[in-house]
mmCIF file with all atom_site columns, C-alpha atoms in Angstrom:
data_model
loop_
_atom_site.group_PDB
_atom_site.id
_atom_site.type_symbol
_atom_site.label_atom_id
_atom_site.label_alt_id
_atom_site.label_comp_id
_atom_site.label_asym_id
_atom_site.label_entity_id
_atom_site.label_seq_id
_atom_site.pdbx_PDB_ins_code
_atom_site.Cartn_x
_atom_site.Cartn_y
_atom_site.Cartn_z
_atom_site.occupancy
_atom_site.B_iso_or_equiv
_atom_site.pdbx_formal_charge
_atom_site.auth_seq_id
_atom_site.auth_comp_id
_atom_site.auth_asym_id
_atom_site.auth_atom_id
_atom_site.pdbx_PDB_model_num
ATOM 1   C CA . MET A 1 1   ? 10.266  4.516   -7.154  1.00 37.00 ? 379 MET A CA 1
ATOM 2   C CA . SER A 1 2   ? 6.614   4.126   -6.224  1.00 37.00 ? 380 SER A CA 1
ATOM 3   C CA . THR A 1 3   ? 3.985   2.827   -8.588  1.00 38.00 ? 381 THR A CA 1
ATOM 4   C CA . ALA A 1 4   ? 0.221   3.045   -8.677  1.00 40.00 ? 382 ALA A CA 1
ATOM 5   C CA . THR A 1 5   ? -1.745  -0.166  -8.797  1.00 38.00 ? 383 THR A CA 1
ATOM 6   C CA . LEU A 1 6   ? -5.336  -0.901  -9.570  1.00 38.00 ? 384 LEU A CA 1
ATOM 7   C CA . GLU A 1 7   ? -5.293  -4.650  -9.282  1.00 40.00 ? 385 GLU A CA 1
ATOM 8   C CA . PRO A 1 8   ? -2.818  -7.440  -8.773  1.00 41.00 ? 386 PRO A CA 1
ATOM 9   C CA . SER A 1 9   ? -0.949  -8.162  -11.972 1.00 41.00 ? 387 SER A CA 1
ATOM 10  C CA . SER A 1 10  ? -2.565  -11.066 -13.754 1.00 40.00 ? 388 SER A CA 1
ATOM 11  C CA . THR A 1 11  ? 0.844   -12.251 -14.919 1.00 42.00 ? 389 THR A CA 1
ATOM 12  C CA . ALA A 1 12  ? 1.623   -13.173 -11.309 1.00 45.00 ? 390 ALA A CA 1
ATOM 13  C CA . ALA A 1 13  ? -1.620  -15.138 -10.958 1.00 50.00 ? 391 ALA A CA 1
ATOM 14  C CA . LYS A 1 14  ? -1.392  -18.899 -10.587 1.00 57.00 ? 392 LYS A CA 1
ATOM 15  C CA . PRO A 1 15  ? -3.234  -21.181 -13.011 1.00 58.00 ? 393 PRO A CA 1
ATOM 16  C CA . GLY A 1 16  ? -6.600  -22.134 -11.550 1.00 67.00 ? 394 GLY A CA 1
ATOM 17  C CA . MET A 1 17  ? -6.869  -18.771 -9.757  1.00 84.00 ? 395 MET A CA 1
ATOM 18  C CA . ILE A 1 18  ? -10.070 -17.031 -10.848 1.00 83.00 ? 396 ILE A CA 1
ATOM 19  C CA . SER A 1 19  ? -10.533 -13.265 -10.762 1.00 90.00 ? 397 SER A CA 1
ATOM 20  C CA . GLN A 1 20  ? -13.562 -11.180 -11.621 1.00 94.00 ? 398 GLN A CA 1
ATOM 21  C CA . TYR A 1 21  ? -13.371 -8.455  -14.284 1.00 94.00 ? 399 TYR A CA 1
ATOM 22  C CA . LEU A 1 22  ? -15.631 -5.709  -15.580 1.00 96.00 ? 400 LEU A CA 1
ATOM 23  C CA . ILE A 1 23  ? -15.561 -5.888  -19.390 1.00 95.00 ? 401 ILE A CA 1
ATOM 24  C CA . PHE A 1 24  ? -16.262 -2.760  -21.439 1.00 95.00 ? 402 PHE A CA 1
ATOM 25  C CA . SER A 1 25  ? -15.821 -1.537  -24.983 1.00 93.00 ? 403 SER A CA 1
ATOM 26  C CA . LEU A 1 26  ? -13.889 1.357   -26.469 1.00 91.00 ? 404 LEU A CA 1
ATOM 27  C CA . GLY A 1 27  ? -14.463 1.502   -30.200 1.00 87.00 ? 405 GLY A CA 1
ATOM 28  C CA . ASN A 1 28  ? -14.297 -2.029  -31.576 1.00 88.00 ? 406 ASN A CA 1
ATOM 29  C CA . GLU A 1 29  ? -12.061 -3.350  -28.797 1.00 90.00 ? 407 GLU A CA 1
ATOM 30  C CA . GLN A 1 30  ? -12.940 -5.039  -25.513 1.00 93.00 ? 408 GLN A CA 1
ATOM 31  C CA . PHE A 1 31  ? -11.090 -4.059  -22.325 1.00 93.00 ? 409 PHE A CA 1
ATOM 32  C CA . ALA A 1 32  ? -11.377 -5.184  -18.712 1.00 94.00 ? 410 ALA A CA 1
ATOM 33  C CA . VAL A 1 33  ? -10.451 -4.034  -15.214 1.00 93.00 ? 411 VAL A CA 1
ATOM 34  C CA . GLY A 1 34  ? -10.580 -6.008  -11.972 1.00 91.00 ? 412 GLY A CA 1
ATOM 35  C CA . THR A 1 35  ? -13.907 -5.592  -10.172 1.00 93.00 ? 413 THR A CA 1
ATOM 36  C CA . LEU A 1 36  ? -12.254 -5.196  -6.755  1.00 90.00 ? 414 LEU A CA 1
ATOM 37  C CA . ARG A 1 37  ? -11.509 -1.552  -7.555  1.00 87.00 ? 415 ARG A CA 1
ATOM 38  C CA . VAL A 1 38  ? -14.790 -0.736  -9.339  1.00 94.00 ? 416 VAL A CA 1
ATOM 39  C CA . ARG A 1 39  ? -17.014 1.356   -7.085  1.00 95.00 ? 417 ARG A CA 1
ATOM 40  C CA . GLU A 1 40  ? -19.943 1.883   -9.427  1.00 95.00 ? 418 GLU A CA 1
ATOM 41  C CA . ILE A 1 41  ? -21.077 2.568   -12.975 1.00 96.00 ? 419 ILE A CA 1
ATOM 42  C CA . ILE A 1 42  ? -23.009 5.748   -13.678 1.00 96.00 ? 420 ILE A CA 1
ATOM 43  C CA . GLU A 1 43  ? -24.710 7.362   -16.647 1.00 94.00 ? 421 GLU A CA 1
ATOM 44  C CA . TYR A 1 44  ? -22.532 9.760   -18.643 1.00 94.00 ? 422 TYR A CA 1
ATOM 45  C CA . GLY A 1 45  ? -23.292 13.415  -18.050 1.00 87.00 ? 423 GLY A CA 1
ATOM 46  C CA . ASN A 1 46  ? -22.831 16.606  -16.031 1.00 87.00 ? 424 ASN A CA 1
ATOM 47  C CA . LEU A 1 47  ? -19.080 16.917  -16.588 1.00 93.00 ? 425 LEU A CA 1
ATOM 48  C CA . THR A 1 48  ? -17.475 20.229  -15.686 1.00 93.00 ? 426 THR A CA 1
ATOM 49  C CA . ALA A 1 49  ? -14.407 21.064  -17.782 1.00 92.00 ? 427 ALA A CA 1
ATOM 50  C CA . VAL A 1 50  ? -11.306 22.095  -15.847 1.00 89.00 ? 428 VAL A CA 1
ATOM 51  C CA . PRO A 1 51  ? -8.799  24.461  -17.503 1.00 89.00 ? 429 PRO A CA 1
ATOM 52  C CA . MET A 1 52  ? -5.109  23.575  -17.788 1.00 85.00 ? 430 MET A CA 1
ATOM 53  C CA . MET A 1 53  ? -5.650  19.788  -17.596 1.00 83.00 ? 431 MET A CA 1
ATOM 54  C CA . PRO A 1 54  ? -4.220  17.280  -20.073 1.00 82.00 ? 432 PRO A CA 1
ATOM 55  C CA . ALA A 1 55  ? -6.542  16.541  -23.030 1.00 82.00 ? 433 ALA A CA 1
ATOM 56  C CA . PHE A 1 56  ? -7.394  13.066  -21.702 1.00 87.00 ? 434 PHE A CA 1
ATOM 57  C CA . ILE A 1 57  ? -8.914  14.531  -18.520 1.00 89.00 ? 435 ILE A CA 1
ATOM 58  C CA . ARG A 1 58  ? -12.415 15.403  -19.700 1.00 92.00 ? 436 ARG A CA 1
ATOM 59  C CA . GLY A 1 59  ? -13.410 17.165  -16.492 1.00 92.00 ? 437 GLY A CA 1
ATOM 60  C CA . VAL A 1 60  ? -14.875 16.463  -13.076 1.00 94.00 ? 438 VAL A CA 1
ATOM 61  C CA . ILE A 1 61  ? -18.225 15.289  -11.773 1.00 95.00 ? 439 ILE A CA 1
ATOM 62  C CA . ASN A 1 62  ? -19.954 15.799  -8.453  1.00 94.00 ? 440 ASN A CA 1
ATOM 63  C CA . LEU A 1 63  ? -20.485 12.317  -7.024  1.00 94.00 ? 441 LEU A CA 1
ATOM 64  C CA . ARG A 1 64  ? -22.528 12.701  -3.853  1.00 92.00 ? 442 ARG A CA 1
ATOM 65  C CA . GLY A 1 65  ? -20.567 15.806  -2.865  1.00 93.00 ? 443 GLY A CA 1
ATOM 66  C CA . ALA A 1 66  ? -17.119 14.546  -3.886  1.00 92.00 ? 444 ALA A CA 1
ATOM 67  C CA . VAL A 1 67  ? -15.174 15.996  -6.815  1.00 92.00 ? 445 VAL A CA 1
ATOM 68  C CA . VAL A 1 68  ? -14.244 13.064  -9.089  1.00 92.00 ? 446 VAL A CA 1
ATOM 69  C CA . PRO A 1 69  ? -11.904 13.544  -12.083 1.00 91.00 ? 447 PRO A CA 1
ATOM 70  C CA . VAL A 1 70  ? -13.051 11.809  -15.271 1.00 93.00 ? 448 VAL A CA 1
ATOM 71  C CA . ILE A 1 71  ? -10.546 10.332  -17.737 1.00 91.00 ? 449 ILE A CA 1
ATOM 72  C CA . ASP A 1 72  ? -11.228 9.675   -21.423 1.00 92.00 ? 450 ASP A CA 1
ATOM 73  C CA . LEU A 1 73  ? -9.355  6.400   -22.050 1.00 90.00 ? 451 LEU A CA 1
ATOM 74  C CA . ASN A 1 74  ? -9.540  6.784   -25.824 1.00 88.00 ? 452 ASN A CA 1
ATOM 75  C CA . ALA A 1 75  ? -7.752  10.146  -25.560 1.00 87.00 ? 453 ALA A CA 1
ATOM 76  C CA . ARG A 1 76  ? -5.261  8.671   -23.063 1.00 86.00 ? 454 ARG A CA 1
ATOM 77  C CA . PHE A 1 77  ? -4.447  5.955   -25.586 1.00 84.00 ? 455 PHE A CA 1
ATOM 78  C CA . GLY A 1 78  ? -3.643  8.641   -28.171 1.00 82.00 ? 456 GLY A CA 1
ATOM 79  C CA . ARG A 1 79  ? -6.902  8.239   -30.054 1.00 85.00 ? 457 ARG A CA 1
ATOM 80  C CA . ALA A 1 80  ? -9.728  10.665  -30.763 1.00 86.00 ? 458 ALA A CA 1
ATOM 81  C CA . ARG A 1 81  ? -11.957 11.681  -27.849 1.00 88.00 ? 459 ARG A CA 1
ATOM 82  C CA . THR A 1 82  ? -14.761 9.261   -27.020 1.00 87.00 ? 460 THR A CA 1
ATOM 83  C CA . GLU A 1 83  ? -17.948 10.075  -28.920 1.00 88.00 ? 461 GLU A CA 1
ATOM 84  C CA . THR A 1 84  ? -20.859 9.859   -26.511 1.00 89.00 ? 462 THR A CA 1
ATOM 85  C CA . SER A 1 85  ? -23.941 7.780   -27.198 1.00 91.00 ? 463 SER A CA 1
ATOM 86  C CA . ARG A 1 86  ? -26.856 6.544   -25.107 1.00 92.00 ? 464 ARG A CA 1
ATOM 87  C CA . ARG A 1 87  ? -24.704 3.592   -23.924 1.00 94.00 ? 465 ARG A CA 1
ATOM 88  C CA . THR A 1 88  ? -21.693 5.724   -22.904 1.00 95.00 ? 466 THR A CA 1
ATOM 89  C CA . CYS A 1 89  ? -21.082 5.570   -19.170 1.00 95.00 ? 467 CYS A CA 1
ATOM 90  C CA . ILE A 1 90  ? -18.552 6.438   -16.498 1.00 96.00 ? 468 ILE A CA 1
ATOM 91  C CA . VAL A 1 91  ? -16.946 3.665   -14.469 1.00 96.00 ? 469 VAL A CA 1
ATOM 92  C CA . ILE A 1 92  ? -15.985 4.945   -11.016 1.00 95.00 ? 470 ILE A CA 1
ATOM 93  C CA . LEU A 1 93  ? -12.749 3.326   -9.787  1.00 92.00 ? 471 LEU A CA 1
ATOM 94  C CA . GLU A 1 94  ? -10.516 3.392   -6.735  1.00 87.00 ? 472 GLU A CA 1
ATOM 95  C CA . VAL A 1 95  ? -6.840  3.611   -7.675  1.00 81.00 ? 473 VAL A CA 1
ATOM 96  C CA . GLN A 1 96  ? -4.063  3.135   -5.122  1.00 76.00 ? 474 GLN A CA 1
ATOM 97  C CA . ALA A 1 97  ? -0.982  5.372   -5.407  1.00 71.00 ? 475 ALA A CA 1
ATOM 98  C CA . GLU A 1 98  ? 1.624   5.299   -2.675  1.00 73.00 ? 476 GLU A CA 1
ATOM 99  C CA . ASP A 1 99  ? -0.407  5.572   0.544   1.00 78.00 ? 477 ASP A CA 1
ATOM 100 C CA . HIS A 1 100 ? -3.455  7.276   -0.976  1.00 78.00 ? 478 HIS A CA 1
ATOM 101 C CA . THR A 1 101 ? -6.590  5.867   -2.578  1.00 81.00 ? 479 THR A CA 1
ATOM 102 C CA . HIS A 1 102 ? -7.904  8.067   -5.385  1.00 82.00 ? 480 HIS A CA 1
ATOM 103 C CA . VAL A 1 103 ? -11.407 7.903   -6.794  1.00 88.00 ? 481 VAL A CA 1
ATOM 104 C CA . LEU A 1 104 ? -11.707 8.655   -10.492 1.00 90.00 ? 482 LEU A CA 1
ATOM 105 C CA . GLY A 1 105 ? -13.962 7.906   -13.403 1.00 93.00 ? 483 GLY A CA 1
ATOM 106 C CA . ILE A 1 106 ? -13.196 6.524   -16.841 1.00 94.00 ? 484 ILE A CA 1
ATOM 107 C CA . ILE A 1 107 ? -15.410 7.108   -19.862 1.00 95.00 ? 485 ILE A CA 1
ATOM 108 C CA . VAL A 1 108 ? -16.287 3.907   -21.753 1.00 94.00 ? 486 VAL A CA 1
ATOM 109 C CA . ASP A 1 109 ? -18.480 3.330   -24.811 1.00 94.00 ? 487 ASP A CA 1
ATOM 110 C CA . ALA A 1 110 ? -20.474 0.588   -23.082 1.00 94.00 ? 488 ALA A CA 1
ATOM 111 C CA . VAL A 1 111 ? -20.170 -1.902  -20.239 1.00 95.00 ? 489 VAL A CA 1
ATOM 112 C CA . SER A 1 112 ? -20.794 -5.402  -21.537 1.00 92.00 ? 490 SER A CA 1
ATOM 113 C CA . ALA A 1 113 ? -20.299 -7.890  -18.687 1.00 91.00 ? 491 ALA A CA 1
ATOM 114 C CA . VAL A 1 114 ? -18.810 -8.911  -15.381 1.00 94.00 ? 492 VAL A CA 1
ATOM 115 C CA . ARG A 1 115 ? -16.951 -12.189 -15.888 1.00 93.00 ? 493 ARG A CA 1
ATOM 116 C CA . GLN A 1 116 ? -14.820 -14.547 -13.911 1.00 92.00 ? 494 GLN A CA 1
ATOM 117 C CA . ILE A 1 117 ? -11.618 -15.294 -15.783 1.00 90.00 ? 495 ILE A CA 1
ATOM 118 C CA . ASP A 1 118 ? -9.302  -18.149 -14.880 1.00 88.00 ? 496 ASP A CA 1
ATOM 119 C CA . ALA A 1 119 ? -5.630  -17.144 -14.829 1.00 89.00 ? 497 ALA A CA 1
ATOM 120 C CA . ALA A 1 120 ? -4.965  -20.098 -17.171 1.00 88.00 ? 498 ALA A CA 1
ATOM 121 C CA . HIS A 1 121 ? -6.919  -18.176 -19.855 1.00 89.00 ? 499 HIS A CA 1
ATOM 122 C CA . ILE A 1 122 ? -4.756  -15.065 -19.550 1.00 89.00 ? 500 ILE A CA 1
ATOM 123 C CA . GLU A 1 123 ? -1.878  -14.661 -21.973 1.00 85.00 ? 501 GLU A CA 1
ATOM 124 C CA . PRO A 1 124 ? 1.105   -12.358 -21.389 1.00 85.00 ? 502 PRO A CA 1
ATOM 125 C CA . THR A 1 125 ? 1.114   -8.905  -22.932 1.00 77.00 ? 503 THR A CA 1
ATOM 126 C CA . PRO A 1 126 ? 2.014   -9.116  -26.628 1.00 72.00 ? 504 PRO A CA 1
ATOM 127 C CA . SER A 1 127 ? 5.006   -7.100  -27.784 1.00 68.00 ? 505 SER A CA 1
ATOM 128 C CA . PHE A 1 128 ? 3.139   -6.018  -30.932 1.00 65.00 ? 506 PHE A CA 1
ATOM 129 C CA . GLY A 1 129 ? -0.310  -5.881  -32.482 1.00 59.00 ? 507 GLY A CA 1
ATOM 130 C CA . THR A 1 130 ? -2.129  -3.658  -30.004 1.00 60.00 ? 508 THR A CA 1
ATOM 131 C CA . ARG A 1 131 ? -2.995  -0.038  -30.595 1.00 66.00 ? 509 ARG A CA 1
ATOM 132 C CA . ILE A 1 132 ? -2.049  1.047   -27.072 1.00 70.00 ? 510 ILE A CA 1
ATOM 133 C CA . ARG A 1 133 ? 1.228   1.053   -25.172 1.00 73.00 ? 511 ARG A CA 1
ATOM 134 C CA . ALA A 1 134 ? 2.279   -2.400  -23.980 1.00 74.00 ? 512 ALA A CA 1
ATOM 135 C CA . ASP A 1 135 ? 2.855   -1.178  -20.403 1.00 73.00 ? 513 ASP A CA 1
ATOM 136 C CA . PHE A 1 136 ? -0.858  -0.263  -20.195 1.00 80.00 ? 514 PHE A CA 1
ATOM 137 C CA . ILE A 1 137 ? -1.744  -3.955  -20.598 1.00 84.00 ? 515 ILE A CA 1
ATOM 138 C CA . SER A 1 138 ? -1.473  -6.568  -17.848 1.00 83.00 ? 516 SER A CA 1
ATOM 139 C CA . GLY A 1 139 ? -2.525  -9.422  -20.125 1.00 88.00 ? 517 GLY A CA 1
ATOM 140 C CA . MET A 1 140 ? -4.864  -10.705 -22.812 1.00 89.00 ? 518 MET A CA 1
ATOM 141 C CA . ALA A 1 141 ? -7.778  -12.861 -21.639 1.00 91.00 ? 519 ALA A CA 1
ATOM 142 C CA . LYS A 1 142 ? -9.385  -15.455 -23.919 1.00 89.00 ? 520 LYS A CA 1
ATOM 143 C CA . VAL A 1 143 ? -13.135 -14.849 -23.727 1.00 88.00 ? 521 VAL A CA 1
ATOM 144 C CA . ASN A 1 144 ? -15.752 -16.255 -26.144 1.00 84.00 ? 522 ASN A CA 1
ATOM 145 C CA . LYS A 1 145 ? -13.274 -17.137 -28.915 1.00 84.00 ? 523 LYS A CA 1
ATOM 146 C CA . GLY A 1 146 ? -11.799 -13.642 -28.801 1.00 86.00 ? 524 GLY A CA 1
ATOM 147 C CA . PHE A 1 147 ? -9.483  -11.595 -26.630 1.00 90.00 ? 525 PHE A CA 1
ATOM 148 C CA . VAL A 1 148 ? -10.172 -8.976  -23.981 1.00 93.00 ? 526 VAL A CA 1
ATOM 149 C CA . ILE A 1 149 ? -7.343  -6.569  -23.115 1.00 91.00 ? 527 ILE A CA 1
ATOM 150 C CA . LEU A 1 150 ? -6.760  -6.487  -19.342 1.00 91.00 ? 528 LEU A CA 1
ATOM 151 C CA . LEU A 1 151 ? -5.744  -2.958  -18.416 1.00 89.00 ? 529 LEU A CA 1
ATOM 152 C CA . GLU A 1 152 ? -3.106  -2.059  -15.871 1.00 83.00 ? 530 GLU A CA 1
ATOM 153 C CA . LEU A 1 153 ? -4.699  1.268   -14.935 1.00 75.00 ? 531 LEU A CA 1
ATOM 154 C CA . GLY A 1 154 ? -1.937  2.003   -12.439 1.00 75.00 ? 532 GLY A CA 1
ATOM 155 C CA . LYS A 1 155 ? 0.292   2.345   -15.502 1.00 75.00 ? 533 LYS A CA 1
ATOM 156 C CA . VAL A 1 156 ? -2.322  4.080   -17.668 1.00 74.00 ? 534 VAL A CA 1
ATOM 157 C CA . LEU A 1 157 ? -2.141  6.914   -15.128 1.00 66.00 ? 535 LEU A CA 1
ATOM 158 C CA . SER A 1 158 ? 1.324   7.717   -13.857 1.00 58.00 ? 536 SER A CA 1
ATOM 159 C CA . VAL A 1 159 ? 1.853   8.505   -10.173 1.00 48.00 ? 537 VAL A CA 1
ATOM 160 C CA . ASP A 1 160 ? 2.476   12.172  -11.043 1.00 61.00 ? 538 ASP A CA 1
ATOM 161 C CA . GLU A 1 161 ? -0.818  12.377  -12.923 1.00 62.00 ? 539 GLU A CA 1
ATOM 162 C CA . ILE A 1 162 ? -2.699  10.671  -10.095 1.00 56.00 ? 540 ILE A CA 1
ATOM 163 C CA . SER A 1 163 ? -1.142  13.122  -7.629  1.00 59.00 ? 541 SER A CA 1
ATOM 164 C CA . ALA A 1 164 ? -2.254  16.022  -9.829  1.00 62.00 ? 542 ALA A CA 1
ATOM 165 C CA . LEU A 1 165 ? -5.777  14.566  -9.839  1.00 57.00 ? 543 LEU A CA 1
ATOM 166 C CA . HIS A 1 166 ? -5.667  14.214  -6.047  1.00 53.00 ? 544 HIS A CA 1
ATOM 167 C CA . ASP A 1 167 ? -4.527  17.819  -5.660  1.00 64.00 ? 545 ASP A CA 1
ATOM 168 C CA . MET A 1 168 ? -7.306  18.953  -7.998  1.00 59.00 ? 546 MET A CA 1
ATOM 169 C CA . SER A 1 169 ? -10.022 17.044  -6.134  1.00 56.00 ? 547 SER A CA 1
ATOM 170 C CA . SER A 1 170 ? -8.655  18.071  -2.710  1.00 55.00 ? 548 SER A CA 1
ATOM 171 C CA . SER A 1 171 ? -8.339  21.757  -3.367  1.00 54.00 ? 549 SER A CA 1
ATOM 172 C CA . GLY A 1 172 ? -10.926 22.272  -6.090  1.00 49.00 ? 550 GLY A CA 1
ATOM 173 C CA . LYS A 1 173 ? -8.490  24.698  -7.717  1.00 43.00 ? 551 LYS A CA 1
ATOM 174 C CA . ASP A 1 174 ? -7.015  24.557  -11.214 1.00 44.00 ? 552 ASP A CA 1
ATOM 175 C CA . GLN A 1 175 ? -3.777  22.608  -11.309 1.00 40.00 ? 553 GLN A CA 1
ATOM 176 C CA . HIS A 1 176 ? -1.018  22.562  -13.876 1.00 42.00 ? 554 HIS A CA 1
ATOM 177 C CA . PRO A 1 177 ? -0.093  19.083  -15.222 1.00 43.00 ? 555 PRO A CA 1
ATOM 178 C CA . ASP A 1 178 ? 3.617   19.534  -14.436 1.00 41.00 ? 556 ASP A CA 1
#
């Protein structure tokens, strides 16, 4: 069974190993993704809705001629859709699935920092207490007397969903989520 990966799992990291993360907020919570797969951060806007897509796929954008699907992480986590504000932005990521690299965007409330986090400051995924599925989390990083949830975006989007996104961006035609 193949899996999609965004970044090496932080649980496999050795103490003293430092990785860089992009930290962003969704609601009152702080999340992070590894910077190695972050392409850029752009202002929110100009989304085109695509019929027959799951509710968490807000639409597509034209990024220098490429069709890029945009995911609403709040909706993906089973929450209400992200309310846009002047700080709302789209983080453009590269996600690896099987032998393909997919470019997609995620909507975040605000980007707050790029930080280096030592693997010694990363705790394993808790079995309770988070408002998102445990398999979406690669760890909990201690940052400034609080915790930042490290996302395992390869799990947030299943391989089937990533393939559907690839088909949509390749063909430009409406795709069914099955």
